[in-house]
């Protein structure tokens, strides 16, 4: 499985783009729209939730001034960090059709196809 590679031009997508824009981002190499495949996202979320659950149960006892917020914070941080790391490590990209944008639908390139 090609990790973070565009299936069309094999350009490796930046980690930030993969993690921040899993639904739709533009390939730096060929300009086509990509998304992180369902399997990678489900995997990242599942492992993230498991890590969050683990962090909540192993967080230090809530005797500090922050009280109940500590385990919750641990869980959220663990979920966010782990799911992002799994996405970075396993993101399998696929091409998606570009979103329809009426303002840029009439491009010169579309008319050039006739010649
Ligand atoms: Zn590409």
JSON list of C-alpha atoms and ligand atoms in Angstrom, two decimals, residues 6 8-11 27 29-32 34, ligand 1:
[
{"chain": "A", "resi": 6, "resn": "UNK", "atom": "CA", "xyz": [-1.20, 10.19, -5.01]},
{"chain": "A", "resi": 8, "resn": "UNK", "atom": "CA", "xyz": [-2.17, 9.32, -10.30]},
{"chain": "A", "resi": 9, "resn": "UNK", "atom": "CA", "xyz": [1.30, 10.86, -10.11]},
{"chain": "A", "resi": 10, "resn": "UNK", "atom": "CA", "xyz": [2.84, 9.18, -7.03]},
{"chain": "A", "resi": 11, "resn": "UNK", "atom": "CA", "xyz": [3.58, 12.52, -5.36]},
{"chain": "A", "resi": 27, "resn": "UNK", "atom": "CA", "xyz": [-2.42, 16.94, -4.93]},
{"chain": "A", "resi": 29, "resn": "UNK", "atom": "CA", "xyz": [1.97, 17.09, -8.13]},
{"chain": "A", "resi": 30, "resn": "UNK", "atom": "CA", "xyz": [-0.99, 16.84, -10.51]},
{"chain": "A", "resi": 31, "resn": "UNK", "atom": "CA", "xyz": [-3.61, 19.14, -9.01]},
{"chain": "A", "resi": 32, "resn": "UNK", "atom": "CA", "xyz": [-6.25, 16.43, -8.77]},
{"chain": "A", "resi": 34, "resn": "UNK", "atom": "CA", "xyz": [-7.62, 13.35, -3.28]},
{"chain": "B", "resi": 1, "resn": "LIG", "atom": "ZN1", "xyz": [-1.12, 13.70, -7.99]}
]
